[in-house]
Amino acid sequence: MKRVYNFNAGPSAMPLEVLKQVQEEFLDFAHTGMSIVEISHRSAAYQAMQDDTVCMLRRLLRIPDGYHIVFIQGGGSMQFIMHAANFLKHRGAYINTGVWSDKAMQAAAFYGETYEAASSKADHFTYIPEAGSAVIKPDTDYVYITSNNTIHGTEWHDFPSCNVPLFCDMSSDFLSRPVDISRFDLVYAGVQKNVGPAGVVVTIIKDSLLVQANSQLPLMLQYKTYVDHDSTYNTPPVFNIYFVNKVLHWLDAQGGLKEIEKRNIQKAHILYQVIDESDGFYKGHAVPQSRSRMNVTFNLPTPALEAEFVAQAAEASLIGLKGHRSIGGCRASIYNAVTEEGCQALAAFMMKFQKNH
Amino acid sequence: MKRVYNFNAGPSAMPLEVLKQVQEEFLDFAHTGMSIVEISHRSAAYQAMQDDTVCMLRRLLRIPDGYHIVFIQGGGSMQFIMHAANFLKHRGAYINTGVWSDKAMQAAAFYGETYEAASSKADHFTYIPEAGSAVIKPDTDYVYITSNNTIHGTEWHDFPSCNVPLFCDMSSDFLSRPVDISRFDLVYAGVQKNVGPAGVVVTIIKDSLLVQANSQLPLMLQYKTYVDHDSTYNTPPVFNIYFVNKVLHWLDAQGGLKEIEKRNIQKAHILYQVIDESDGFYKGHAVPQSRSRMNVTFNLPTPALEAEFVAQAAEASLIGLKGHRSIGGCRASIYNAVTEEGCQALAAFMMKFQKNH
């Protein structure tokens, strides 16, 4: 069996131990005599698994009372609609740090007034605006941020404090570090980076926000439907949630979010060090204080060299290093499941490539 | 490894050959060195798989030119919204054959006027109304039907002809028989009965209908978004689609839809015969001419006996025979992957149970 070093931006590397476990029990889930893809979502076996998933999320993230956790289909793009459909009444503020916050703002505009409270667009999204620089207009329903920006390789390291509800798309750094959930009113994360197979979003919603939701919406667009029916108003994506459950147990066994954060800092350091010590051969896209620990974005001296870099890396089983089509360049996504060994292999390749060019 | 006879209504039994294949290649998809849950949806390997899935659907169902096939998250419940959001302009006609058509009609009412063109509600949904009995009002945008009714165990055996577009929720008998798609303008099916793991819907849409769609909708609620972006506007549920692909190839290897229909007729016959020859001990819910080949619904003389039947069956590894909570009784769901051997085991159990009571 061949396995490569997977630096895909998402869907992306999953822990090998989890893959093996899922594989092993694929024909017989929890001694039911059925595959996980064959069990009823109304069965005790399913419910126990879903309950455990919620419980593990609460435990790993230390989610306080007063929040519900639900599973929703449609990816982040459906959340771009739902957050606004449910909560945009007067105006929504967006801190624009790249493509994803921009898309969220555009989608939200269908439901009401939106505005940029801060933005790093003029500087090609190379940094996260200072938390205090956001200008919040009166009657703002919420401030919306994207905690990590896969395309530009920036990440919030210190979340803003607002006196309006704070919403956060955590899709690309969810469970990569401890986060104080009590600072947020709505958090959501498509699982396909750090947590599982594409097809489910984890949404964490504060009860005091939920009661203010717009109820003049189709049921499937209301967060309340998912909360009231414990994510099983209709058939949930059983396999996807099950896989998330396995990843949560894996995370716990690794030592939880503090330990995983430590590893992620170390992994990112390995790659940023190569960039910083390359005398400008590798040029990081993000300014150092806004650098993402999940997506390391960089350029080489020319697009031709970048293409050669990506191709030669692939030959060396280092996969997925091409930058997003919207900004080009190179990107190494080093989510939880990417090992330090993988980062060292890439660092060694980068140094060798530089030497040869 | 224990395997049971799985009569769940959905999620439900999947072909054992497919489960084994998915299991076998779970760590290395198509020699990429990555699991199917780890590959990028922008990769050539993914695109080839998705293209093949579309191609196999076209081939098995003989879908004519002039239709697009897309993959959408959110289950049938999201389609209950989308069909109306996109196409309900004046009024939508619903032939009400049970809970699912009723829910679709209710969800659609958010977007405009809906009405029952025919209904078997007064007779506890024991039959499918005569195709010709529907009363279609002027300015009706479409007629909506549910091809198979999991809860009541009825199925359309002869589709209605209308002079307005015909929409069909085929979730629970999709790919269980050949269907003339050219008679429909919109067909959708949640895959979790006959075709794959919960988390993706296959939607087949006629191009001449699509051009009439409402464009004043959030992008994620427009069918056009999925068509224009070939189902990858955002990250699709990769694993779920991949599994569907495997099932399609399995179906093809079995001899296609004509052969699977033959088997399904035979399997249903085995169970209905036990019911019909039980001197009223087992009482079928559906009238004979509307009987479903997918969901065999029946009652025993008393609810207490039904509970005993379900419990004893489970002890004999015959799982999932409890009827839907809304109507009670018993139900054997015998989708494509349920074997004739499984049906015979259940038939033998039913006869023995009757003899003992």
mmCIF file of N, CA, C and O in Angstrom, chain B residues 102-166:
data_model
loop_
_atom_site.group_PDB
_atom_site.id
_atom_site.type_symbol
_atom_site.label_atom_id
_atom_site.label_comp_id
_atom_site.label_asym_id
_atom_site.label_seq_id
_atom_site.Cartn_x
_atom_site.Cartn_y
_atom_site.Cartn_z
ATOM 1 N N ASP B 102 -46.708 15.140 1.544
ATOM 2 C CA ASP B 102 -47.317 16.129 2.429
ATOM 3 C C ASP B 102 -46.262 17.126 2.932
ATOM 4 O O ASP B 102 -46.482 18.341 2.924
ATOM 5 N N LYS B 103 -45.114 16.597 3.341
ATOM 6 C CA LYS B 103 -44.036 17.479 3.825
ATOM 7 C C LYS B 103 -43.516 18.369 2.705
ATOM 8 O O LYS B 103 -43.187 19.534 2.919
ATOM 9 N N ALA B 104 -43.407 17.800 1.505
ATOM 10 C CA ALA B 104 -42.936 18.596 0.361
ATOM 11 C C ALA B 104 -43.902 19.744 0.097
ATOM 12 O O ALA B 104 -43.489 20.882 -0.139
ATOM 13 N N MET B 105 -45.186 19.443 0.168
ATOM 14 C CA MET B 105 -46.206 20.465 -0.084
ATOM 15 C C MET B 105 -46.154 21.548 0.982
ATOM 16 O O MET B 105 -46.245 22.742 0.681
ATOM 17 N N GLN B 106 -45.996 21.127 2.210
ATOM 18 C CA GLN B 106 -45.914 22.108 3.310
ATOM 19 C C GLN B 106 -44.694 23.014 3.158
ATOM 20 O O GLN B 106 -44.771 24.225 3.349
ATOM 21 N N ALA B 107 -43.556 22.408 2.836
ATOM 22 C CA ALA B 107 -42.330 23.208 2.690
ATOM 23 C C ALA B 107 -42.473 24.172 1.517
ATOM 24 O O ALA B 107 -42.046 25.329 1.576
ATOM 25 N N ALA B 108 -43.106 23.701 0.451
ATOM 26 C CA ALA B 108 -43.251 24.515 -0.759
ATOM 27 C C ALA B 108 -44.141 25.723 -0.517
ATOM 28 O O ALA B 108 -43.978 26.773 -1.162
ATOM 29 N N ALA B 109 -45.077 25.584 0.405
ATOM 30 C CA ALA B 109 -46.033 26.661 0.662
ATOM 31 C C ALA B 109 -45.339 27.953 1.083
ATOM 32 O O ALA B 109 -45.905 29.041 0.970
ATOM 33 N N PHE B 110 -44.095 27.840 1.551
ATOM 34 C CA PHE B 110 -43.322 29.030 1.894
ATOM 35 C C PHE B 110 -43.127 29.913 0.663
ATOM 36 O O PHE B 110 -43.000 31.127 0.771
ATOM 37 N N TYR B 111 -43.082 29.272 -0.502
ATOM 38 C CA TYR B 111 -42.736 30.006 -1.727
ATOM 39 C C TYR B 111 -43.939 30.367 -2.600
ATOM 40 O O TYR B 111 -43.790 31.070 -3.589
ATOM 41 N N GLY B 112 -45.115 29.858 -2.287
ATOM 42 C CA GLY B 112 -46.267 30.194 -3.122
ATOM 43 C C GLY B 112 -47.444 29.289 -2.850
ATOM 44 O O GLY B 112 -47.475 28.555 -1.859
ATOM 45 N N GLU B 113 -48.408 29.335 -3.769
ATOM 46 C CA GLU B 113 -49.641 28.567 -3.582
ATOM 47 C C GLU B 113 -49.424 27.094 -3.942
ATOM 48 O O GLU B 113 -48.845 26.768 -4.969
ATOM 49 N N THR B 114 -49.900 26.230 -3.077
ATOM 50 C CA THR B 114 -49.832 24.789 -3.351
ATOM 51 C C THR B 114 -51.220 24.197 -3.160
ATOM 52 O O THR B 114 -52.035 24.754 -2.426
ATOM 53 N N TYR B 115 -51.473 23.100 -3.828
ATOM 54 C CA TYR B 115 -52.759 22.421 -3.616
ATOM 55 C C TYR B 115 -52.633 20.933 -3.899
ATOM 56 O O TYR B 115 -51.740 20.498 -4.627
ATOM 57 N N GLU B 116 -53.555 20.186 -3.303
ATOM 58 C CA GLU B 116 -53.627 18.743 -3.535
ATOM 59 C C GLU B 116 -54.412 18.482 -4.818
ATOM 60 O O GLU B 116 -55.603 18.747 -4.874
ATOM 61 N N ALA B 117 -53.745 17.934 -5.813
ATOM 62 C CA ALA B 117 -54.441 17.622 -7.054
ATOM 63 C C ALA B 117 -55.170 16.289 -6.934
ATOM 64 O O ALA B 117 -56.109 16.006 -7.670
ATOM 65 N N ALA B 118 -54.703 15.463 -6.023
ATOM 66 C CA ALA B 118 -55.353 14.184 -5.720
ATOM 67 C C ALA B 118 -54.756 13.718 -4.396
ATOM 68 O O ALA B 118 -53.669 14.164 -4.007
ATOM 69 N N SER B 119 -55.449 12.843 -3.713
ATOM 70 C CA SER B 119 -54.958 12.402 -2.401
ATOM 71 C C SER B 119 -55.632 11.099 -1.998
ATOM 72 O O SER B 119 -56.789 10.851 -2.336
ATOM 73 N N SER B 120 -54.876 10.286 -1.280
ATOM 74 C CA SER B 120 -55.497 9.087 -0.713
ATOM 75 C C SER B 120 -55.518 9.191 0.816
ATOM 76 O O SER B 120 -55.608 8.190 1.519
ATOM 77 N N LYS B 121 -55.430 10.409 1.287
ATOM 78 C CA LYS B 121 -55.362 10.656 2.729
ATOM 79 C C LYS B 121 -56.593 10.100 3.462
ATOM 80 O O LYS B 121 -56.468 9.504 4.538
ATOM 81 N N ALA B 122 -57.768 10.312 2.865
ATOM 82 C CA ALA B 122 -59.012 9.879 3.518
ATOM 83 C C ALA B 122 -59.020 8.365 3.741
ATOM 84 O O ALA B 122 -59.717 7.859 4.621
ATOM 85 N N ASP B 123 -58.257 7.638 2.937
ATOM 86 C CA ASP B 123 -58.178 6.173 3.093
ATOM 87 C C ASP B 123 -56.839 5.751 3.685
ATOM 88 O O ASP B 123 -56.299 4.692 3.341
ATOM 89 N N HIS B 124 -56.287 6.578 4.546
ATOM 90 C CA HIS B 124 -55.034 6.267 5.240
ATOM 91 C C HIS B 124 -53.892 5.940 4.284
ATOM 92 O O HIS B 124 -53.047 5.091 4.587
ATOM 93 N N PHE B 125 -53.922 6.588 3.131
ATOM 94 C CA PHE B 125 -52.829 6.431 2.153
ATOM 95 C C PHE B 125 -52.590 4.959 1.788
ATOM 96 O O PHE B 125 -51.448 4.525 1.649
ATOM 97 N N THR B 126 -53.667 4.213 1.648
ATOM 98 C CA THR B 126 -53.529 2.785 1.323
ATOM 99 C C THR B 126 -53.363 2.544 -0.168
ATOM 100 O O THR B 126 -53.140 1.421 -0.600
ATOM 101 N N TYR B 127 -53.509 3.605 -0.961
ATOM 102 C CA TYR B 127 -53.392 3.397 -2.411
ATOM 103 C C TYR B 127 -52.821 4.635 -3.092
ATOM 104 O O TYR B 127 -52.740 5.724 -2.503
ATOM 105 N N ILE B 128 -52.405 4.432 -4.334
ATOM 106 C CA ILE B 128 -51.950 5.521 -5.198
ATOM 107 C C ILE B 128 -53.162 5.949 -6.033
ATOM 108 O O ILE B 128 -53.782 5.107 -6.694
ATOM 109 N N PRO B 129 -53.513 7.239 -6.008
ATOM 110 C CA PRO B 129 -54.674 7.672 -6.800
ATOM 111 C C PRO B 129 -54.509 7.331 -8.288
ATOM 112 O O PRO B 129 -53.380 7.304 -8.799
ATOM 113 N N GLU B 130 -55.591 7.075 -8.951
ATOM 114 C CA GLU B 130 -55.571 6.848 -10.410
ATOM 115 C C GLU B 130 -54.867 8.028 -11.080
ATOM 116 O O GLU B 130 -55.151 9.186 -10.737
ATOM 117 N N ALA B 131 -54.008 7.712 -12.025
ATOM 118 C CA ALA B 131 -53.259 8.777 -12.694
ATOM 119 C C ALA B 131 -54.194 9.842 -13.249
ATOM 120 O O ALA B 131 -53.939 11.035 -13.160
ATOM 121 N N GLY B 132 -55.323 9.420 -13.797
ATOM 122 C CA GLY B 132 -56.233 10.365 -14.446
ATOM 123 C C GLY B 132 -57.099 11.159 -13.491
ATOM 124 O O GLY B 132 -57.789 12.095 -13.903
ATOM 125 N N SER B 133 -57.048 10.819 -12.213
ATOM 126 C CA SER B 133 -57.985 11.453 -11.272
ATOM 127 C C SER B 133 -57.531 12.821 -10.775
ATOM 128 O O SER B 133 -58.287 13.530 -10.118
ATOM 129 N N ALA B 134 -56.290 13.177 -11.084
ATOM 130 C CA ALA B 134 -55.772 14.456 -10.587
ATOM 131 C C ALA B 134 -56.469 15.623 -11.274
ATOM 132 O O ALA B 134 -56.668 15.606 -12.494
ATOM 133 N N VAL B 135 -56.825 16.608 -10.468
ATOM 134 C CA VAL B 135 -57.465 17.808 -11.015
ATOM 135 C C VAL B 135 -56.429 18.933 -11.029
ATOM 136 O O VAL B 135 -55.985 19.393 -9.984
ATOM 137 N N ILE B 136 -56.038 19.329 -12.227
ATOM 138 C CA ILE B 136 -54.968 20.322 -12.369
ATOM 139 C C ILE B 136 -55.580 21.687 -12.670
ATOM 140 O O ILE B 136 -56.238 21.874 -13.688
ATOM 141 N N LYS B 137 -55.309 22.643 -11.784
ATOM 142 C CA LYS B 137 -55.848 23.999 -11.972
ATOM 143 C C LYS B 137 -55.054 24.751 -13.042
ATOM 144 O O LYS B 137 -53.909 24.406 -13.339
ATOM 145 N N PRO B 138 -55.649 25.803 -13.576
ATOM 146 C CA PRO B 138 -54.899 26.628 -14.538
ATOM 147 C C PRO B 138 -53.665 27.243 -13.866
ATOM 148 O O PRO B 138 -53.642 27.400 -12.633
ATOM 149 N N ASP B 139 -52.687 27.573 -14.676
ATOM 150 C CA ASP B 139 -51.452 28.212 -14.188
ATOM 151 C C ASP B 139 -50.691 27.359 -13.179
ATOM 152 O O ASP B 139 -49.999 27.893 -12.306
ATOM 153 N N THR B 140 -50.835 26.068 -13.279
ATOM 154 C CA THR B 140 -50.067 25.179 -12.413
ATOM 155 C C THR B 140 -48.662 25.025 -12.986
ATOM 156 O O THR B 140 -48.501 24.725 -14.168
ATOM 157 N N ASP B 141 -47.654 25.266 -12.153
ATOM 158 C CA ASP B 141 -46.267 25.225 -12.627
ATOM 159 C C ASP B 141 -45.766 23.795 -12.797
ATOM 160 O O ASP B 141 -44.924 23.519 -13.642
ATOM 161 N N TYR B 142 -46.234 22.904 -11.935
ATOM 162 C CA TYR B 142 -45.767 21.518 -11.994
ATOM 163 C C TYR B 142 -46.705 20.621 -11.192
ATOM 164 O O TYR B 142 -47.466 21.104 -10.332
ATOM 165 N N VAL B 143 -46.634 19.340 -11.493
ATOM 166 C CA VAL B 143 -47.300 18.329 -10.664
ATOM 167 C C VAL B 143 -46.205 17.541 -9.959
ATOM 168 O O VAL B 143 -45.229 17.121 -10.585
ATOM 169 N N TYR B 144 -46.379 17.364 -8.662
ATOM 170 C CA TYR B 144 -45.344 16.734 -7.845
ATOM 171 C C TYR B 144 -45.857 15.399 -7.305
ATOM 172 O O TYR B 144 -46.938 15.346 -6.726
ATOM 173 N N ILE B 145 -45.060 14.353 -7.491
ATOM 174 C CA ILE B 145 -45.428 13.045 -6.932
ATOM 175 C C ILE B 145 -44.249 12.419 -6.172
ATOM 176 O O ILE B 145 -43.093 12.824 -6.346
ATOM 177 N N THR B 146 -44.571 11.468 -5.334
ATOM 178 C CA THR B 146 -43.569 10.679 -4.609
ATOM 179 C C THR B 146 -43.699 9.248 -5.135
ATOM 180 O O THR B 146 -44.739 8.621 -4.946
ATOM 181 N N SER B 147 -42.660 8.767 -5.794
ATOM 182 C CA SER B 147 -42.830 7.497 -6.536
ATOM 183 C C SER B 147 -43.058 6.302 -5.623
ATOM 184 O O SER B 147 -43.763 5.364 -5.988
ATOM 185 N N ASN B 148 -42.455 6.347 -4.440
ATOM 186 C CA ASN B 148 -42.634 5.234 -3.493
ATOM 187 C C ASN B 148 -42.773 5.818 -2.099
ATOM 188 O O ASN B 148 -42.057 6.746 -1.735
ATOM 189 N N ASN B 149 -43.695 5.267 -1.352
ATOM 190 C CA ASN B 149 -43.998 5.815 -0.029
ATOM 191 C C ASN B 149 -43.559 4.830 1.039
ATOM 192 O O ASN B 149 -44.244 3.854 1.325
ATOM 193 N N THR B 150 -42.406 5.122 1.604
ATOM 194 C CA THR B 150 -41.786 4.211 2.573
ATOM 195 C C THR B 150 -42.689 3.898 3.753
ATOM 196 O O THR B 150 -42.679 2.780 4.254
ATOM 197 N N ILE B 151 -43.417 4.886 4.222
ATOM 198 C CA ILE B 151 -44.176 4.713 5.464
ATOM 199 C C ILE B 151 -45.427 3.864 5.244
ATOM 200 O O ILE B 151 -45.717 2.954 6.014
ATOM 201 N N HIS B 152 -46.137 4.136 4.138
ATOM 202 C CA HIS B 152 -47.391 3.416 3.898
ATOM 203 C C HIS B 152 -47.218 2.203 2.981
ATOM 204 O O HIS B 152 -48.135 1.394 2.854
ATOM 205 N N GLY B 153 -46.055 2.101 2.368
ATOM 206 C CA GLY B 153 -45.800 0.919 1.547
ATOM 207 C C GLY B 153 -46.556 0.900 0.229
ATOM 208 O O GLY B 153 -47.027 -0.155 -0.209
ATOM 209 N N THR B 154 -46.689 2.062 -0.376
ATOM 210 C CA THR B 154 -47.318 2.125 -1.704
ATOM 211 C C THR B 154 -46.311 2.662 -2.722
ATOM 212 O O THR B 154 -45.337 3.330 -2.357
ATOM 213 N N GLU B 155 -46.580 2.380 -3.997
ATOM 214 C CA GLU B 155 -45.632 2.766 -5.046
ATOM 215 C C GLU B 155 -46.400 3.019 -6.354
ATOM 216 O O GLU B 155 -47.334 2.291 -6.686
ATOM 217 N N TRP B 156 -45.992 4.051 -7.048
ATOM 218 C CA TRP B 156 -46.555 4.297 -8.385
ATOM 219 C C TRP B 156 -46.031 3.222 -9.331
ATOM 220 O O TRP B 156 -44.818 3.071 -9.489
ATOM 221 N N HIS B 157 -46.941 2.514 -9.989
ATOM 222 C CA HIS B 157 -46.479 1.539 -10.988
ATOM 223 C C HIS B 157 -46.658 2.074 -12.399
ATOM 224 O O HIS B 157 -46.092 1.570 -13.350
ATOM 225 N N ASP B 158 -47.468 3.116 -12.516
ATOM 226 C CA ASP B 158 -47.722 3.724 -13.834
ATOM 227 C C ASP B 158 -47.779 5.232 -13.597
ATOM 228 O O ASP B 158 -48.683 5.719 -12.924
ATOM 229 N N PHE B 159 -46.806 5.944 -14.112
ATOM 230 C CA PHE B 159 -46.730 7.376 -13.792
ATOM 231 C C PHE B 159 -47.780 8.175 -14.556
ATOM 232 O O PHE B 159 -48.152 7.811 -15.668
ATOM 233 N N PRO B 160 -48.232 9.281 -13.959
ATOM 234 C CA PRO B 160 -49.254 10.082 -14.632
ATOM 235 C C PRO B 160 -48.679 10.841 -15.834
ATOM 236 O O PRO B 160 -47.488 11.159 -15.860
ATOM 237 N N SER B 161 -49.520 11.091 -16.806
ATOM 238 C CA SER B 161 -49.150 11.976 -17.906
ATOM 239 C C SER B 161 -49.830 13.313 -17.669
ATOM 240 O O SER B 161 -51.020 13.353 -17.377
ATOM 241 N N CYS B 162 -49.058 14.369 -17.753
ATOM 242 C CA CYS B 162 -49.635 15.688 -17.492
ATOM 243 C C CYS B 162 -49.216 16.592 -18.650
ATOM 244 O O CYS B 162 -48.251 16.309 -19.340
ATOM 245 N N ASN B 163 -49.902 17.692 -18.788
ATOM 246 C CA ASN B 163 -49.406 18.680 -19.751
ATOM 247 C C ASN B 163 -48.698 19.832 -19.039
ATOM 248 O O ASN B 163 -48.517 20.899 -19.588
ATOM 249 N N VAL B 164 -48.328 19.577 -17.780
ATOM 250 C CA VAL B 164 -47.437 20.509 -17.078
ATOM 251 C C VAL B 164 -46.217 19.695 -16.620
ATOM 252 O O VAL B 164 -46.283 18.463 -16.575
ATOM 253 N N PRO B 165 -45.117 20.357 -16.302
ATOM 254 C CA PRO B 165 -43.921 19.617 -15.877
ATOM 255 C C PRO B 165 -44.211 18.667 -14.707
ATOM 256 O O PRO B 165 -44.974 19.003 -13.805
ATOM 257 N N LEU B 166 -43.609 17.490 -14.770
ATOM 258 C CA LEU B 166 -43.814 16.480 -13.725
ATOM 259 C C LEU B 166 -42.541 16.375 -12.876
ATOM 260 O O LEU B 166 -41.450 16.176 -13.403
#
